[in-house]
Tab-separated table of C-alpha atoms in Angstrom:
chain	number	residue	atom	x	y	z
A	1	MET	CA	-27.455	10.513	30.391
A	2	LEU	CA	-28.865	9.317	33.164
A	3	LEU	CA	-28.499	12.625	35.566
A	4	PRO	CA	-29.757	14.915	32.587
A	5	MET	CA	-33.207	12.773	32.322
A	6	ILE	CA	-33.116	13.073	36.247
A	7	VAL	CA	-33.390	16.698	36.238
A	8	ALA	CA	-35.770	17.563	33.284
A	9	LEU	CA	-37.675	15.058	35.116
A	10	ALA	CA	-37.734	16.995	38.139
A	11	ALA	CA	-37.963	20.430	36.401
A	12	LEU	CA	-41.643	18.932	34.118
A	13	ASN	CA	-42.618	17.894	37.948
A	14	ILE	CA	-41.935	21.806	39.508
A	15	VAL	CA	-43.902	22.662	36.180
A	16	VAL	CA	-46.831	20.550	36.100
A	17	PHE	CA	-47.052	21.459	39.996
A	18	GLN	CA	-47.085	24.542	39.445
A	19	GLN	CA	-49.985	24.503	37.413
A	20	GLN	CA	-51.950	22.719	39.528
A	21	ASN	CA	-52.806	20.087	37.087
A	22	THR	CA	-54.798	16.574	38.148
A	23	PRO	CA	-52.981	13.435	39.005
A	24	ALA	CA	-54.049	12.088	36.193
A	25	GLU	CA	-52.212	14.751	33.956
A	26	ILE	CA	-49.095	14.957	36.152
A	27	LEU	CA	-48.754	10.822	35.973
A	28	THR	CA	-49.009	10.929	31.795
A	29	ALA	CA	-47.121	13.747	31.635
A	30	ASN	CA	-44.009	11.561	33.356
A	31	PHE	CA	-45.771	8.621	31.087
A	32	ILE	CA	-44.939	10.723	27.653
A	33	TYR	CA	-41.465	11.845	28.896
A	34	LEU	CA	-40.283	8.642	30.101
A	35	THR	CA	-41.305	7.330	26.212
A	36	TYR	CA	-39.574	10.323	24.561
A	37	PHE	CA	-36.210	9.612	26.951
A	38	LEU	CA	-36.437	6.273	25.402
A	39	ILE	CA	-36.493	6.443	21.906
A	40	TYR	CA	-33.997	9.166	22.345
A	41	PHE	CA	-31.883	7.006	24.512
A	42	GLU	CA	-32.258	4.197	21.938
A	43	PHE	CA	-31.676	7.397	18.960
A	44	PHE	CA	-28.019	8.116	20.575
A	45	SER	CA	-26.953	4.370	21.238
A	46	MET	CA	-27.722	3.784	17.498
A	47	MET	CA	-25.554	7.008	17.101
A	48	CYS	CA	-22.562	5.595	19.359
A	49	ARG	CA	-22.746	1.715	18.610
A	50	GLY	CA	-25.229	1.111	15.649
A	51	PHE	CA	-23.235	-1.645	13.743
A	52	SER	CA	-24.907	-1.346	10.595
A	53	PHE	CA	-24.583	2.884	10.812
A	54	HIS	CA	-21.175	2.639	11.385
A	55	ILE	CA	-20.352	0.394	8.222
A	56	ILE	CA	-22.027	2.837	5.745
A	57	LYS	CA	-19.926	5.739	7.164
A	58	LEU	CA	-17.075	3.836	7.062
A	59	VAL	CA	-17.796	2.998	3.042
A	60	SER	CA	-19.114	6.082	3.072
A	61	ASP	CA	-15.881	7.801	3.860
A	62	GLN	CA	-13.332	5.171	2.241
A	63	ALA	CA	-15.556	3.834	-0.798
A	64	PRO	CA	-14.583	2.035	-2.931
A	65	ILE	CA	-13.803	-0.212	0.018
A	66	GLN	CA	-12.984	-3.974	0.307
A	67	GLU	CA	-15.308	-6.229	2.623
A	68	ASN	CA	-11.855	-7.361	4.758
A	69	GLU	CA	-10.969	-3.377	4.629
A	70	VAL	CA	-13.897	-2.527	6.436
A	71	MET	CA	-13.388	-5.094	8.593
A	72	LYS	CA	-10.364	-3.748	9.551
A	73	LEU	CA	-10.819	-0.348	9.703
A	74	TYR	CA	-14.072	-0.719	11.801
A	75	GLY	CA	-14.547	1.319	14.611
A	76	GLU	CA	-11.798	4.044	14.055
A	77	GLY	CA	-9.028	1.080	13.263
A	78	MET	CA	-10.146	-1.234	16.000
A	79	GLY	CA	-11.417	-3.413	12.799
A	80	ALA	CA	-13.763	-7.183	13.553
A	81	ALA	CA	-11.310	-8.783	16.414
A	82	GLY	CA	-11.395	-5.440	18.432
A	83	MET	CA	-15.314	-5.599	18.627
A	84	MET	CA	-15.183	-8.824	20.857
A	85	LYS	CA	-12.361	-7.334	23.239
A	86	LYS	CA	-14.403	-3.628	23.644
A	87	ARG	CA	-17.293	-5.944	24.241
A	88	LEU	CA	-16.210	-7.715	27.124
A	89	GLU	CA	-14.104	-5.108	28.563
A	90	SER	CA	-17.408	-2.907	28.876
A	91	MET	CA	-18.957	-5.899	30.305
A	92	ALA	CA	-15.906	-6.119	32.545
A	93	LYS	CA	-16.311	-3.190	33.542
A	94	GLY	CA	-20.315	-3.177	34.515
A	95	GLY	CA	-19.234	-6.245	37.095
A	96	LEU	CA	-20.408	-8.805	34.860
A	97	VAL	CA	-17.363	-11.168	34.149
A	98	ARG	CA	-13.665	-10.441	34.717
A	99	ILE	CA	-10.842	-11.405	32.091
A	100	GLU	CA	-8.114	-13.393	33.429
A	101	GLY	CA	-5.564	-14.197	30.251
A	102	ASP	CA	-7.430	-15.558	28.082
A	103	LYS	CA	-10.263	-16.676	29.778
A	104	VAL	CA	-13.382	-14.786	30.257
A	105	ILE	CA	-15.269	-15.604	33.680
A	106	ALA	CA	-18.450	-14.785	34.789
A	107	GLN	CA	-19.252	-12.820	38.316
A	108	GLY	CA	-21.875	-11.961	40.566
A	109	TRP	CA	-25.415	-12.276	41.252
A	110	LYS	CA	-26.207	-9.994	38.101
A	111	SER	CA	-24.715	-11.960	35.395
A	112	LYS	CA	-26.614	-15.402	36.891
A	113	LEU	CA	-29.799	-13.150	36.925
A	114	ILE	CA	-29.406	-12.029	33.464
A	115	ALA	CA	-27.908	-15.372	32.098
A	116	PHE	CA	-31.706	-17.031	33.806
A	117	VAL	CA	-33.896	-14.292	32.746
A	118	ALA	CA	-32.633	-14.186	28.692
A	119	ARG	CA	-32.763	-17.983	28.805
A	120	ALA	CA	-36.328	-17.861	30.085
A	121	TYR	CA	-37.976	-14.949	27.826
A	122	LYS	CA	-36.158	-16.871	24.964
A	123	SER	CA	-37.976	-20.094	25.526
A	124	LEU	CA	-41.196	-18.638	26.521
A	125	ILE	CA	-41.468	-17.193	23.164
A	126	LYS	CA	-38.944	-19.174	21.330
A	127	MET	CA	-36.355	-16.800	20.467
A	128	GLY	CA	-32.927	-17.625	17.967
A	129	TRP	CA	-29.978	-15.079	18.347
A	130	GLU	CA	-30.339	-12.511	15.423
A	131	GLY	CA	-26.859	-10.220	16.742
B	1	MET	CA	-57.118	8.032	37.035
B	2	ALA	CA	-57.242	4.373	38.578
B	3	GLN	CA	-59.620	3.254	35.503
B	4	GLY	CA	-57.572	4.755	33.055
B	5	ILE	CA	-54.468	3.099	34.352
B	6	CYS	CA	-56.202	-0.197	34.403
B	7	VAL	CA	-57.256	0.007	31.150
B	8	GLY	CA	-53.696	0.994	29.827
B	9	VAL	CA	-52.584	-2.239	32.040
B	10	ALA	CA	-55.202	-4.200	30.519
B	11	ALA	CA	-54.087	-3.186	26.689
B	12	VAL	CA	-50.547	-4.255	27.918
B	13	LEU	CA	-51.875	-7.464	29.324
B	14	VAL	CA	-53.602	-8.216	25.679
B	15	PHE	CA	-50.608	-6.787	23.429
B	16	LEU	CA	-48.695	-9.368	25.587
B	17	THR	CA	-50.491	-12.106	25.050
B	18	LEU	CA	-51.281	-12.309	21.237
B	19	HIS	CA	-47.927	-11.956	20.997
B	20	LEU	CA	-46.512	-14.947	23.376
B	21	ILE	CA	-49.717	-16.764	21.218
B	22	LEU	CA	-48.296	-15.682	17.860
B	23	TRP	CA	-44.736	-16.180	18.459
B	24	ARG	CA	-45.274	-19.878	20.458
B	25	THR	CA	-48.062	-20.781	17.175
B	26	LEU	CA	-46.290	-19.375	14.611
B	27	ARG	CA	-42.663	-21.521	13.367
B	28	ARG	CA	-40.502	-18.129	12.369
B	29	PRO	CA	-42.858	-14.719	11.590
B	30	PHE	CA	-41.887	-13.161	8.750
B	31	GLY	CA	-40.528	-9.905	9.456
B	32	GLU	CA	-41.543	-10.553	13.046
B	33	PHE	CA	-41.078	-7.199	14.389
B	34	LYS	CA	-43.177	-5.441	11.646
B	35	ILE	CA	-45.864	-7.808	13.314
B	36	LEU	CA	-45.016	-6.545	16.730
B	37	LEU	CA	-45.238	-2.636	15.614
B	38	VAL	CA	-49.191	-3.968	14.109
B	39	LEU	CA	-50.061	-5.475	17.605
B	40	ALA	CA	-48.602	-2.522	19.525
B	41	ALA	CA	-50.833	-0.339	17.156
B	42	GLY	CA	-53.433	-2.175	17.480
B	43	GLY	CA	-53.151	-1.819	20.936
B	44	ALA	CA	-53.560	2.141	20.877
B	45	VAL	CA	-56.447	1.969	18.621
B	46	GLY	CA	-58.403	-0.365	21.314
B	47	ILE	CA	-57.662	2.550	24.012
B	48	TYR	CA	-58.730	5.209	21.786
B	49	PHE	CA	-61.861	3.433	20.984
B	50	PHE	CA	-62.197	2.237	24.171
B	51	LYS	CA	-62.433	5.133	25.909
B	52	ASN	CA	-64.132	8.392	25.266
B	53	SER	CA	-62.312	11.736	24.669
B	54	GLY	CA	-60.752	13.134	27.408
B	55	GLU	CA	-60.223	10.225	29.280
B	56	ARG	CA	-57.630	8.618	26.612
B	57	GLU	CA	-54.295	10.261	27.790
B	58	LEU	CA	-53.220	8.363	30.466
B	59	PRO	CA	-54.286	5.006	29.528
B	60	LEU	CA	-52.550	5.689	26.053
B	61	ALA	CA	-49.562	7.032	27.320
B	62	LEU	CA	-48.792	4.167	29.935
B	63	TYR	CA	-49.125	1.786	27.294
B	64	GLY	CA	-47.110	3.983	25.166
B	65	LEU	CA	-44.478	4.083	27.507
B	66	ALA	CA	-44.899	0.110	28.371
B	67	ILE	CA	-44.827	-0.692	24.613
B	68	VAL	CA	-41.167	1.171	24.147
B	69	MET	CA	-40.036	-0.641	27.488
B	70	TYR	CA	-40.983	-3.501	25.871
B	71	PHE	CA	-39.151	-2.670	22.384
B	72	HIS	CA	-36.331	-2.321	24.256
B	73	LEU	CA	-36.341	-5.928	25.958
B	74	TYR	CA	-36.813	-7.596	22.893
B	75	VAL	CA	-34.612	-6.098	20.711
B	76	GLY	CA	-32.005	-6.659	23.584
B	77	MET	CA	-32.791	-10.268	23.789
B	78	GLN	CA	-32.647	-10.724	20.533
B	79	ARG	CA	-29.683	-9.382	19.079
B	80	SER	CA	-27.146	-8.576	22.180
B	81	LEU	CA	-23.830	-9.903	21.733
B	82	SER	CA	-23.195	-9.491	25.495
B	83	ILE	CA	-26.481	-11.134	26.711
B	84	ARG	CA	-25.332	-14.300	24.339
B	85	VAL	CA	-21.524	-14.308	26.137
B	86	MET	CA	-23.747	-14.315	29.740
B	87	GLU	CA	-26.011	-16.991	28.398
B	88	GLU	CA	-22.868	-18.977	26.893
B	89	LEU	CA	-20.621	-18.612	30.000
B	90	SER	CA	-23.217	-19.742	32.554
B	91	THR	CA	-23.910	-23.048	30.675
B	92	ASN	CA	-20.198	-23.734	30.809
B	93	PRO	CA	-18.296	-25.493	33.714
B	94	ASN	CA	-16.869	-22.862	36.092
B	95	ARG	CA	-18.929	-20.436	34.408
B	96	SER	CA	-15.985	-19.669	32.100
B	97	ILE	CA	-14.775	-19.508	28.634
B	98	ALA	CA	-11.859	-18.895	26.260
B	99	VAL	CA	-11.639	-15.673	24.379
B	100	PRO	CA	-10.409	-17.933	21.285
B	101	GLU	CA	-13.589	-20.163	21.527
B	102	LEU	CA	-15.733	-16.850	21.732
B	103	ALA	CA	-14.790	-15.645	18.675
B	104	ALA	CA	-15.162	-18.955	16.896
B	105	ARG	CA	-18.819	-19.173	18.194
B	106	TYR	CA	-19.670	-15.523	17.690
B	107	SER	CA	-17.151	-14.785	14.726
B	108	PRO	CA	-16.969	-11.012	14.245
B	109	GLN	CA	-15.897	-11.149	10.648
B	110	ALA	CA	-18.902	-13.683	10.155
B	111	MET	CA	-21.199	-11.164	11.753
B	112	PHE	CA	-19.332	-8.384	9.290
B	113	SER	CA	-20.231	-10.585	6.451
B	114	THR	CA	-23.923	-11.010	7.256
B	115	ARG	CA	-24.861	-7.401	8.129
B	116	ILE	CA	-22.879	-6.476	4.903
B	117	ALA	CA	-24.316	-8.908	2.684
B	118	TRP	CA	-28.000	-7.385	4.545
B	119	LEU	CA	-27.065	-4.006	3.551
B	120	ILE	CA	-26.838	-4.545	0.154
B	121	LYS	CA	-29.522	-6.293	-0.220
B	122	GLY	CA	-31.532	-3.651	1.607
B	123	GLY	CA	-30.549	-1.412	-1.233
B	124	TRP	CA	-27.853	0.490	1.304
B	125	LEU	CA	-25.025	-0.732	-0.263
B	126	GLN	CA	-23.540	-2.167	-3.843
B	127	LEU	CA	-20.716	-3.834	-5.636
B	128	ASN	CA	-18.894	-2.170	-7.790
B	129	SER	CA	-17.175	-3.279	-11.234
B	130	GLN	CA	-13.761	-3.575	-8.898
B	131	ASN	CA	-16.121	-5.858	-6.296
B	132	ALA	CA	-15.399	-3.182	-4.203
B	133	LEU	CA	-17.862	-1.523	-1.651
B	134	VAL	CA	-19.583	1.581	-2.092
B	135	CYS	CA	-22.654	3.435	-0.699
B	136	THR	CA	-26.082	4.343	-2.680
B	137	GLY	CA	-27.623	7.705	-2.558
B	138	LYS	CA	-29.983	6.706	0.732
B	139	ALA	CA	-27.092	5.213	2.213
B	140	GLU	CA	-25.320	8.222	1.523
B	141	ARG	CA	-27.515	10.642	2.896
B	142	LEU	CA	-27.418	8.774	5.721
B	143	ALA	CA	-23.923	9.069	6.277
B	144	LYS	CA	-24.075	12.766	6.120
B	145	VAL	CA	-26.715	12.976	8.524
B	146	LEU	CA	-24.381	10.427	11.326
B	147	ARG	CA	-21.271	13.093	10.902
B	148	ILE	CA	-23.441	15.724	11.653
B	149	PHE	CA	-25.121	13.633	15.255
B	150	HIS	CA	-21.266	12.604	15.466
B	151	ALA	CA	-19.315	16.219	14.884
B	152	LEU	CA	-22.745	17.059	17.019
B	153	TYR	CA	-22.113	14.768	20.284
B	154	ASN	CA	-18.872	14.777	19.673
B	155	LEU	CA	-18.133	10.812	19.285
B	156	ARG	CA	-14.788	10.114	18.745
B	157	GLN	CA	-14.663	6.277	18.481
B	158	THR	CA	-17.849	4.763	17.666
B	159	GLY	CA	-19.175	1.776	16.480
């Protein structure tokens, strides 16, 4: 997704430079583009990973369905247990953790930084977890 | 241009300050995301009335971008399981945890039950006479839209 975003941003800047816009107008165009990109990115993430969305789709496909069946069939059959596994695997792919047997181990400075920023931010605004 | 940037940045700082004060003083803000939206909209209205016509675009665009970025951060911090796991690991000795222990603390089953209860309460799902889940009308319409987008993006394994 990053590559199309950069290509479109470059195309946008070529167009606004050619039209001899002022620096303020060029900056405004870039800000608006990035705002829409982030909104689109969020929408796309929800399509890919939205928890509620996929429960609704699953119930619509299989209705009437029992709650325990929803858990088993979630994520094209990966189920509730597979959800945690998938998340840990994507964290391992991102270099934040490594999985050794049944242990998850944090690794690298990125994981330290994320944990530190998250704790500081949450304590600053007194935020609880609602995942 | 510099003035426009300053106004945009000032609006963001006012938004963040009010957000911080409210979140630290209100015990458990009711509908906190809605309060955040109202605060954000208030900032945009503030810029609109503060700046003359023709000079509003840059501070509004800058403010809009900063707010959307902040909303990403807020929702991510509040809901991300991955971030929660990182926090958990950082407090444990050797920065490690056994998968079954992690699964017990953040039980996916409990997450499902909570979310399904929330969807029933929100009028998206309902229980039929056999106590099985079915979609309401609005959920069926949403499911149709989801199917279209999944086909459009060729998304096979989702969730």
